[in-house]
Amino acid sequence: MIRLDRLLATLAIGSRTEVGAMIRKGRVTVDGAAVRDPGAQTAETAAITLDGALLDTRLQRHVMLYKPAGVLTAACDKKLPTVMNLLPPVYTAIGCMPVGRLDKDTTGLLLLTTDGELNHRLLAPGRHVDKVYLATVDAPLSAQHVKAFAAGLDLGDFTAAPALLDIAADDPCKARVTVHEGKFHQVKRMFEAVNRTVQTLHRERFGPLTLDAALGPGQWRELTEDELAALRGAVR
Ligand code: URA
């Protein structure tokens, strides 16, 4: 149970004072009845309307976003757009947070969730959640590079765990890379270690989830029940 005014404020309907005024005016109904007490205890699962329109009161949400280039993976930034600006404000209000980060110029699958525990587990080094990236680099890749990735690359401050490098049949400057770590600039640094510079980087998969082909850059959707179960299953 949660106070009605607190629930509506958490859902970014308005400030606590504003939603209090809406409630007192009788603009809000809970399970079909007008409620004029802002402090009324309300179930999070109740059907709540404002001016006759049913509100989406879910406080737990999980999102798949096609991150476009040029956008920061951050909760907020004074100058640059962030991934949170691509979602309606309610997602920020309820604490939906990116799972890890993609560089500003990296595109592709970014998950966001209100579940802090799930977020933490998906990023924990011991969990070995695979991430698959499509990379283009500045010069052709060869079997030597495949071997070097498979052996684990020394990146100076740490040794990257063995990774799978799968060179595209039609273009030796393109490859799929599967890693299960998520260190800062990891994939770019792995290519630097074998004298290649990443020109584009796109994440196709995170654990059991693949970026929905129906999404374009900047578009998002909520995870299905099955996707969420698969994600939870991957880190159980
Ligand atoms: N590795 C990188 O170097 N950058 C990313 O954005 C993700 C993985």
GROMACS .gro file of N, CA, C and O in nm, residues 9 11 15 17 42 48 57 63 76 78 81 84 109 128 139 146 153 157 188 190-192 196 199 216-218 232:
model
  112
    9ALA      N    1   0.272   1.128  -0.747
    9ALA     CA    2   0.393   1.210  -0.761
    9ALA      C    3   0.509   1.124  -0.812
    9ALA      O    4   0.586   1.168  -0.898
   11LEU      N    5   0.487   0.880  -1.004
   11LEU     CA    6   0.462   0.853  -1.146
   11LEU      C    7   0.476   0.980  -1.230
   11LEU      O    8   0.440   0.981  -1.348
   15SER      N    9   0.386   1.749  -0.896
   15SER     CA   10   0.452   1.751  -0.765
   15SER      C   11   0.352   1.700  -0.661
   15SER      O   12   0.232   1.687  -0.688
   17THR      N   13   0.233   1.856  -0.415
   17THR     CA   14   0.130   1.960  -0.394
   17THR      C   15   0.029   1.958  -0.507
   17THR      O   16  -0.093   1.965  -0.486
   42THR      N   17  -0.339   0.327  -0.085
   42THR     CA   18  -0.384   0.273  -0.212
   42THR      C   19  -0.295   0.156  -0.252
   42THR      O   20  -0.172   0.164  -0.237
   48ILE      N   21  -0.646   0.328  -1.128
   48ILE     CA   22  -0.654   0.471  -1.091
   48ILE      C   23  -0.676   0.552  -1.218
   48ILE      O   24  -0.608   0.532  -1.319
   57THR      N   25   0.011   0.265  -1.367
   57THR     CA   26   0.069   0.286  -1.234
   57THR      C   27   0.181   0.186  -1.201
   57THR      O   28   0.223   0.176  -1.087
   63VAL      N   29   1.298  -0.218  -1.993
   63VAL     CA   30   1.294  -0.162  -2.128
   63VAL      C   31   1.411  -0.212  -2.212
   63VAL      O   32   1.522  -0.230  -2.161
   76CYS      N   33   2.154   1.164  -1.623
   76CYS     CA   34   2.132   1.302  -1.670
   76CYS      C   35   2.266   1.366  -1.702
   76CYS      O   36   2.370   1.321  -1.654
   78LYS      N   37   2.428   1.779  -1.809
   78LYS     CA   38   2.392   1.921  -1.825
   78LYS      C   39   2.390   1.963  -1.971
   78LYS      O   40   2.312   2.049  -2.011
   81PRO      N   41   2.237   1.507  -2.467
   81PRO     CA   42   2.120   1.420  -2.445
   81PRO      C   43   2.163   1.286  -2.388
   81PRO      O   44   2.271   1.236  -2.420
   84MET      N   45   1.799   0.857  -2.110
   84MET     CA   46   1.675   0.879  -2.036
   84MET      C   47   1.585   0.980  -2.108
   84MET      O   48   1.463   0.977  -2.093
  109LEU      N   49   2.166  -0.241  -2.858
  109LEU     CA   50   2.081  -0.285  -2.747
  109LEU      C   51   2.129  -0.234  -2.610
  109LEU      O   52   2.238  -0.267  -2.565
  128HIS      N   53   2.902  -1.392  -1.604
  128HIS     CA   54   2.931  -1.434  -1.742
  128HIS      C   55   2.813  -1.417  -1.836
  128HIS      O   56   2.775  -1.511  -1.906
  139ALA      N   57   4.119  -0.197  -4.060
  139ALA     CA   58   4.200  -0.281  -4.150
  139ALA      C   59   4.156  -0.426  -4.132
  139ALA      O   60   4.097  -0.461  -4.028
  146VAL      N   61   4.172  -1.379  -3.442
  146VAL     CA   62   4.076  -1.471  -3.379
  146VAL      C   63   4.145  -1.544  -3.264
  146VAL      O   64   4.091  -1.555  -3.153
  153LEU      N   65   4.328  -1.119  -2.411
  153LEU     CA   66   4.424  -1.012  -2.445
  153LEU      C   67   4.471  -0.936  -2.322
  153LEU      O   68   4.390  -0.901  -2.235
  157ASP      N   69   4.617  -0.292  -1.775
  157ASP     CA   70   4.567  -0.294  -1.637
  157ASP      C   71   4.489  -0.422  -1.604
  157ASP      O   72   4.464  -0.451  -1.488
  188LYS      N   73   3.670  -0.183  -2.770
  188LYS     CA   74   3.762  -0.094  -2.843
  188LYS      C   75   3.905  -0.119  -2.798
  188LYS      O   76   3.997  -0.124  -2.880
  190MET      N   77   4.025  -0.397  -2.677
  190MET     CA   78   4.071  -0.528  -2.725
  190MET      C   79   4.120  -0.517  -2.869
  190MET      O   80   4.223  -0.575  -2.905
  191PHE      N   81   4.048  -0.441  -2.950
  191PHE     CA   82   4.095  -0.423  -3.089
  191PHE      C   83   4.223  -0.340  -3.093
  191PHE      O   84   4.313  -0.370  -3.172
  192GLU      N   85   4.233  -0.239  -3.008
  192GLU     CA   86   4.357  -0.158  -3.003
  192GLU      C   87   4.476  -0.249  -2.972
  192GLU      O   88   4.584  -0.231  -3.026
  196ARG      N   89   4.415  -0.262  -3.422
  196ARG     CA   90   4.300  -0.225  -3.504
  196ARG      C   91   4.220  -0.118  -3.430
  196ARG      O   92   4.209  -0.123  -3.306
  199GLN      N   93   3.581   0.143  -3.580
  199GLN     CA   94   3.516   0.257  -3.646
  199GLN      C   95   3.368   0.266  -3.612
  199GLN      O   96   3.316   0.374  -3.594
  216GLY      N   97   1.398   0.097  -3.446
  216GLY     CA   98   1.500   0.178  -3.513
  216GLY      C   99   1.577   0.256  -3.408
  216GLY      O  100   1.540   0.256  -3.289
  217PRO      N  101   1.685   0.325  -3.449
  217PRO     CA  102   1.764   0.403  -3.354
  217PRO      C  103   1.678   0.500  -3.275
  217PRO      O  104   1.595   0.572  -3.332
  218GLY      N  105   1.691   0.497  -3.144
  218GLY     CA  106   1.614   0.588  -3.057
  218GLY      C  107   1.481   0.530  -3.013
  218GLY      O  108   1.414   0.586  -2.926
  232ARG      N  109   1.613  -1.293  -1.612
  232ARG     CA  110   1.627  -1.333  -1.470
  232ARG      C  111   1.691  -1.471  -1.463
  232ARG      O  112   1.776  -1.498  -1.379
   0.00000   0.00000   0.00000
